[in-house]
Amino acid sequence: YLPSSWTGYAPTYVEVGEFLGSFGLFFTCFLLFCRFLPMIAVSEVKGVLHYARSDGEGGPHGR
């Protein structure tokens, strides 16, 4: 096994497709996770915004 007999490597279309498909599958699963299992529910954030304002103007319209 001699390093002098090594040659260059060129991936085939199948290998490039598998590589891109693995990224696509990861991002699809990641985006589905973000869509259906958010870390903080938006409804909870909207409910807390009224009380979180420090200037005392937390009305129903957020002004």
PDB file of N, CA and C in Angstrom:
ATOM      1  N   TYR A   1       0.852  -1.173   0.000  1.00  0.00           N
ATOM      2  CA  TYR A   1       0.000   0.000   0.000  1.00  0.00           C
ATOM      3  C   TYR A   1       0.890   1.225   0.000  1.00  0.00           C
ATOM      4  N   LEU A   2       1.123   1.750  -1.168  1.00  0.00           N
ATOM      5  CA  LEU A   2       2.051   2.865  -1.309  1.00  0.00           C
ATOM      6  C   LEU A   2       1.307   4.179  -1.537  1.00  0.00           C
ATOM      7  N   PRO A   3       1.667   5.229  -0.789  1.00  0.00           N
ATOM      8  CA  PRO A   3       1.039   6.533  -1.025  1.00  0.00           C
ATOM      9  C   PRO A   3       1.294   7.066  -2.429  1.00  0.00           C
ATOM     10  N   SER A   4       2.360   6.639  -3.051  1.00  0.00           N
ATOM     11  CA  SER A   4       2.652   7.123  -4.397  1.00  0.00           C
ATOM     12  C   SER A   4       1.666   6.586  -5.432  1.00  0.00           C
ATOM     13  N   SER A   5       0.945   5.527  -5.104  1.00  0.00           N
ATOM     14  CA  SER A   5      -0.014   4.962  -6.052  1.00  0.00           C
ATOM     15  C   SER A   5      -1.441   5.456  -5.800  1.00  0.00           C
ATOM     16  N   TRP A   6      -1.611   6.403  -4.882  1.00  0.00           N
ATOM     17  CA  TRP A   6      -2.940   6.950  -4.627  1.00  0.00           C
ATOM     18  C   TRP A   6      -3.385   7.821  -5.794  1.00  0.00           C
ATOM     19  N   THR A   7      -4.686   7.905  -5.980  1.00  0.00           N
ATOM     20  CA  THR A   7      -5.239   8.764  -7.030  1.00  0.00           C
ATOM     21  C   THR A   7      -6.274   9.706  -6.416  1.00  0.00           C
ATOM     22  N   GLY A   8      -6.722  10.638  -7.202  1.00  0.00           N
ATOM     23  CA  GLY A   8      -7.739  11.575  -6.734  1.00  0.00           C
ATOM     24  C   GLY A   8      -9.089  10.897  -6.618  1.00  0.00           C
ATOM     25  N   TYR A   9      -9.975  11.518  -5.878  1.00  0.00           N
ATOM     26  CA  TYR A   9     -11.306  10.962  -5.657  1.00  0.00           C
ATOM     27  C   TYR A   9     -12.352  11.929  -6.195  1.00  0.00           C
ATOM     28  N   ALA A  10     -13.292  11.412  -6.925  1.00  0.00           N
ATOM     29  CA  ALA A  10     -14.416  12.198  -7.427  1.00  0.00           C
ATOM     30  C   ALA A  10     -15.706  11.468  -7.050  1.00  0.00           C
ATOM     31  N   PRO A  11     -16.576  12.098  -6.264  1.00  0.00           N
ATOM     32  CA  PRO A  11     -17.817  11.428  -5.864  1.00  0.00           C
ATOM     33  C   PRO A  11     -18.772  11.261  -7.043  1.00  0.00           C
ATOM     34  N   THR A  12     -19.560  10.207  -6.978  1.00  0.00           N
ATOM     35  CA  THR A  12     -20.560   9.964  -8.015  1.00  0.00           C
ATOM     36  C   THR A  12     -21.826  10.753  -7.694  1.00  0.00           C
ATOM     37  N   TYR A  13     -22.766  10.760  -8.632  1.00  0.00           N
ATOM     38  CA  TYR A  13     -24.032  11.460  -8.418  1.00  0.00           C
ATOM     39  C   TYR A  13     -24.813  10.843  -7.253  1.00  0.00           C
ATOM     40  N   VAL A  14     -24.696   9.544  -7.093  1.00  0.00           N
ATOM     41  CA  VAL A  14     -25.389   8.872  -5.995  1.00  0.00           C
ATOM     42  C   VAL A  14     -24.828   9.335  -4.656  1.00  0.00           C
ATOM     43  N   GLU A  15     -23.521   9.440  -4.554  1.00  0.00           N
ATOM     44  CA  GLU A  15     -22.901   9.880  -3.301  1.00  0.00           C
ATOM     45  C   GLU A  15     -23.223  11.337  -2.993  1.00  0.00           C
ATOM     46  N   VAL A  16     -23.238  12.176  -4.000  1.00  0.00           N
ATOM     47  CA  VAL A  16     -23.612  13.581  -3.793  1.00  0.00           C
ATOM     48  C   VAL A  16     -25.078  13.664  -3.374  1.00  0.00           C
ATOM     49  N   GLY A  17     -25.920  12.845  -3.984  1.00  0.00           N
ATOM     50  CA  GLY A  17     -27.333  12.817  -3.613  1.00  0.00           C
ATOM     51  C   GLY A  17     -27.545  12.351  -2.184  1.00  0.00           C
ATOM     52  N   GLU A  18     -26.797  11.349  -1.756  1.00  0.00           N
ATOM     53  CA  GLU A  18     -26.889  10.895  -0.368  1.00  0.00           C
ATOM     54  C   GLU A  18     -26.419  11.978   0.596  1.00  0.00           C
ATOM     55  N   PHE A  19     -25.374  12.686   0.226  1.00  0.00           N
ATOM     56  CA  PHE A  19     -24.846  13.750   1.075  1.00  0.00           C
ATOM     57  C   PHE A  19     -25.860  14.881   1.217  1.00  0.00           C
ATOM     58  N   LEU A  20     -26.416  15.339   0.097  1.00  0.00           N
ATOM     59  CA  LEU A  20     -27.409  16.414   0.143  1.00  0.00           C
ATOM     60  C   LEU A  20     -28.711  15.943   0.787  1.00  0.00           C
ATOM     61  N   GLY A  21     -29.068  14.697   0.542  1.00  0.00           N
ATOM     62  CA  GLY A  21     -30.275  14.147   1.154  1.00  0.00           C
ATOM     63  C   GLY A  21     -30.178  14.041   2.660  1.00  0.00           C
ATOM     64  N   SER A  22     -28.980  13.770   3.169  1.00  0.00           N
ATOM     65  CA  SER A  22     -28.824  13.702   4.621  1.00  0.00           C
ATOM     66  C   SER A  22     -29.027  15.075   5.247  1.00  0.00           C
ATOM     67  N   PHE A  23     -28.540  16.137   4.588  1.00  0.00           N
ATOM     68  CA  PHE A  23     -28.798  17.489   5.080  1.00  0.00           C
ATOM     69  C   PHE A  23     -30.286  17.814   4.989  1.00  0.00           C
ATOM     70  N   GLY A  24     -30.906  17.435   3.876  1.00  0.00           N
ATOM     71  CA  GLY A  24     -32.331  17.694   3.706  1.00  0.00           C
ATOM     72  C   GLY A  24     -33.173  16.982   4.750  1.00  0.00           C
ATOM     73  N   LEU A  25     -32.839  15.737   5.045  1.00  0.00           N
ATOM     74  CA  LEU A  25     -33.576  14.990   6.060  1.00  0.00           C
ATOM     75  C   LEU A  25     -33.385  15.609   7.436  1.00  0.00           C
ATOM     76  N   PHE A  26     -32.164  16.012   7.744  1.00  0.00           N
ATOM     77  CA  PHE A  26     -31.905  16.642   9.039  1.00  0.00           C
ATOM     78  C   PHE A  26     -32.706  17.926   9.189  1.00  0.00           C
ATOM     79  N   PHE A  27     -32.647  18.811   8.187  1.00  0.00           N
ATOM     80  CA  PHE A  27     -33.344  20.086   8.301  1.00  0.00           C
ATOM     81  C   PHE A  27     -34.861  19.910   8.277  1.00  0.00           C
ATOM     82  N   THR A  28     -35.360  18.910   7.562  1.00  0.00           N
ATOM     83  CA  THR A  28     -36.787  18.630   7.590  1.00  0.00           C
ATOM     84  C   THR A  28     -37.221  18.204   8.984  1.00  0.00           C
ATOM     85  N   CYS A  29     -36.483  17.292   9.584  1.00  0.00           N
ATOM     86  CA  CYS A  29     -36.807  16.855  10.945  1.00  0.00           C
ATOM     87  C   CYS A  29     -36.655  17.999  11.941  1.00  0.00           C
ATOM     88  N   PHE A  30     -35.631  18.813  11.775  1.00  0.00           N
ATOM     89  CA  PHE A  30     -35.414  19.946  12.675  1.00  0.00           C
ATOM     90  C   PHE A  30     -36.555  20.951  12.579  1.00  0.00           C
ATOM     91  N   LEU A  31     -36.978  21.271  11.361  1.00  0.00           N
ATOM     92  CA  LEU A  31     -38.063  22.231  11.196  1.00  0.00           C
ATOM     93  C   LEU A  31     -39.397  21.668  11.680  1.00  0.00           C
ATOM     94  N   LEU A  32     -39.621  20.372  11.502  1.00  0.00           N
ATOM     95  CA  LEU A  32     -40.831  19.766  12.053  1.00  0.00           C
ATOM     96  C   LEU A  32     -40.810  19.802  13.572  1.00  0.00           C
ATOM     97  N   PHE A  33     -39.648  19.571  14.158  1.00  0.00           N
ATOM     98  CA  PHE A  33     -39.511  19.662  15.609  1.00  0.00           C
ATOM     99  C   PHE A  33     -39.814  21.077  16.088  1.00  0.00           C
ATOM    100  N   CYS A  34     -39.266  22.070  15.398  1.00  0.00           N
ATOM    101  CA  CYS A  34     -39.511  23.467  15.786  1.00  0.00           C
ATOM    102  C   CYS A  34     -40.972  23.848  15.604  1.00  0.00           C
ATOM    103  N   ARG A  35     -41.637  23.248  14.650  1.00  0.00           N
ATOM    104  CA  ARG A  35     -43.037  23.591  14.383  1.00  0.00           C
ATOM    105  C   ARG A  35     -43.969  22.980  15.417  1.00  0.00           C
ATOM    106  N   PHE A  36     -43.762  21.727  15.778  1.00  0.00           N
ATOM    107  CA  PHE A  36     -44.713  21.025  16.626  1.00  0.00           C
ATOM    108  C   PHE A  36     -44.303  20.952  18.091  1.00  0.00           C
ATOM    109  N   LEU A  37     -43.049  21.183  18.414  1.00  0.00           N
ATOM    110  CA  LEU A  37     -42.593  21.142  19.803  1.00  0.00           C
ATOM    111  C   LEU A  37     -41.773  22.384  20.126  1.00  0.00           C
ATOM    112  N   PRO A  38     -42.403  23.558  20.129  1.00  0.00           N
ATOM    113  CA  PRO A  38     -41.625  24.769  20.415  1.00  0.00           C
ATOM    114  C   PRO A  38     -41.180  24.794  21.876  1.00  0.00           C
ATOM    115  N   MET A  39     -40.091  25.491  22.130  1.00  0.00           N
ATOM    116  CA  MET A  39     -39.573  25.577  23.489  1.00  0.00           C
ATOM    117  C   MET A  39     -40.502  26.398  24.383  1.00  0.00           C
ATOM    118  N   ILE A  40     -41.019  27.502  23.875  1.00  0.00           N
ATOM    119  CA  ILE A  40     -41.929  28.361  24.628  1.00  0.00           C
ATOM    120  C   ILE A  40     -43.150  28.604  23.750  1.00  0.00           C
ATOM    121  N   ALA A  41     -44.315  28.324  24.284  1.00  0.00           N
ATOM    122  CA  ALA A  41     -45.535  28.522  23.514  1.00  0.00           C
ATOM    123  C   ALA A  41     -45.779  30.014  23.300  1.00  0.00           C
ATOM    124  N   VAL A  42     -46.188  30.371  22.110  1.00  0.00           N
ATOM    125  CA  VAL A  42     -46.417  31.773  21.778  1.00  0.00           C
ATOM    126  C   VAL A  42     -47.559  32.335  22.620  1.00  0.00           C
ATOM    127  N   SER A  43     -48.569  31.531  22.899  1.00  0.00           N
ATOM    128  CA  SER A  43     -49.689  32.017  23.712  1.00  0.00           C
ATOM    129  C   SER A  43     -49.242  32.371  25.125  1.00  0.00           C
ATOM    130  N   GLU A  44     -48.287  31.624  25.676  1.00  0.00           N
ATOM    131  CA  GLU A  44     -47.777  31.953  27.005  1.00  0.00           C
ATOM    132  C   GLU A  44     -46.988  33.255  26.974  1.00  0.00           C
ATOM    133  N   VAL A  45     -46.235  33.480  25.928  1.00  0.00           N
ATOM    134  CA  VAL A  45     -45.452  34.709  25.818  1.00  0.00           C
ATOM    135  C   VAL A  45     -46.386  35.906  25.693  1.00  0.00           C
ATOM    136  N   LYS A  46     -47.434  35.785  24.900  1.00  0.00           N
ATOM    137  CA  LYS A  46     -48.380  36.888  24.739  1.00  0.00           C
ATOM    138  C   LYS A  46     -49.084  37.201  26.054  1.00  0.00           C
ATOM    139  N   GLY A  47     -49.380  36.189  26.850  1.00  0.00           N
ATOM    140  CA  GLY A  47     -50.036  36.416  28.124  1.00  0.00           C
ATOM    141  C   GLY A  47     -49.143  37.100  29.139  1.00  0.00           C
ATOM    142  N   VAL A  48     -47.861  36.878  29.065  1.00  0.00           N
ATOM    143  CA  VAL A  48     -46.917  37.448  30.027  1.00  0.00           C
ATOM    144  C   VAL A  48     -46.483  38.847  29.613  1.00  0.00           C
ATOM    145  N   LEU A  49     -46.570  39.182  28.350  1.00  0.00           N
ATOM    146  CA  LEU A  49     -46.123  40.495  27.888  1.00  0.00           C
ATOM    147  C   LEU A  49     -46.861  41.635  28.589  1.00  0.00           C
ATOM    148  N   HIS A  50     -48.117  41.431  28.911  1.00  0.00           N
ATOM    149  CA  HIS A  50     -48.902  42.468  29.585  1.00  0.00           C
ATOM    150  C   HIS A  50     -48.288  42.819  30.939  1.00  0.00           C
ATOM    151  N   TYR A  51     -47.813  41.823  31.659  1.00  0.00           N
ATOM    152  CA  TYR A  51     -47.276  42.044  32.998  1.00  0.00           C
ATOM    153  C   TYR A  51     -45.786  42.362  32.997  1.00  0.00           C
ATOM    154  N   ALA A  52     -45.104  42.093  31.917  1.00  0.00           N
ATOM    155  CA  ALA A  52     -43.650  42.257  31.881  1.00  0.00           C
ATOM    156  C   ALA A  52     -43.223  43.687  31.588  1.00  0.00           C
ATOM    157  N   ARG A  53     -44.117  44.522  31.137  1.00  0.00           N
ATOM    158  CA  ARG A  53     -43.742  45.905  30.808  1.00  0.00           C
ATOM    159  C   ARG A  53     -43.468  46.674  32.087  1.00  0.00           C
ATOM    160  N   SER A  54     -42.370  47.405  32.109  1.00  0.00           N
ATOM    161  CA  SER A  54     -41.978  48.123  33.319  1.00  0.00           C
ATOM    162  C   SER A  54     -42.446  49.574  33.324  1.00  0.00           C
ATOM    163  N   ASP A  55     -42.969  50.079  32.205  1.00  0.00           N
ATOM    164  CA  ASP A  55     -43.366  51.487  32.157  1.00  0.00           C
ATOM    165  C   ASP A  55     -44.813  51.713  32.599  1.00  0.00           C
ATOM    166  N   GLY A  56     -45.529  50.655  32.949  1.00  0.00           N
ATOM    167  CA  GLY A  56     -46.875  50.799  33.472  1.00  0.00           C
ATOM    168  C   GLY A  56     -47.934  51.028  32.425  1.00  0.00           C
ATOM    169  N   GLU A  57     -47.642  50.859  31.164  1.00  0.00           N
ATOM    170  CA  GLU A  57     -48.615  51.080  30.102  1.00  0.00           C
ATOM    171  C   GLU A  57     -48.977  49.777  29.410  1.00  0.00           C
ATOM    172  N   GLY A  58     -49.143  48.720  30.130  1.00  0.00           N
ATOM    173  CA  GLY A  58     -49.443  47.421  29.530  1.00  0.00           C
ATOM    174  C   GLY A  58     -50.917  47.234  29.309  1.00  0.00           C
ATOM    175  N   GLY A  59     -51.468  47.864  28.314  1.00  0.00           N
ATOM    176  CA  GLY A  59     -52.885  47.763  28.005  1.00  0.00           C
ATOM    177  C   GLY A  59     -53.178  46.566  27.129  1.00  0.00           C
ATOM    178  N   PRO A  60     -54.453  46.396  26.739  1.00  0.00           N
ATOM    179  CA  PRO A  60     -54.808  45.246  25.912  1.00  0.00           C
ATOM    180  C   PRO A  60     -54.209  45.302  24.512  1.00  0.00           C
ATOM    181  N   HIS A  61     -53.811  46.476  24.057  1.00  0.00           N
ATOM    182  CA  HIS A  61     -53.216  46.597  22.733  1.00  0.00           C
ATOM    183  C   HIS A  61     -51.701  46.671  22.792  1.00  0.00           C
ATOM    184  N   GLY A  62     -51.112  46.493  23.960  1.00  0.00           N
ATOM    185  CA  GLY A  62     -49.662  46.506  24.095  1.00  0.00           C
ATOM    186  C   GLY A  62     -49.050  47.884  24.027  1.00  0.00           C
ATOM    187  N   ARG A  63     -49.840  48.917  24.265  1.00  0.00           N
ATOM    188  CA  ARG A  63     -49.325  50.289  24.218  1.00  0.00           C
ATOM    189  C   ARG A  63     -49.314  50.896  25.593  1.00  0.00           C
TER     190      ARG A  63
END
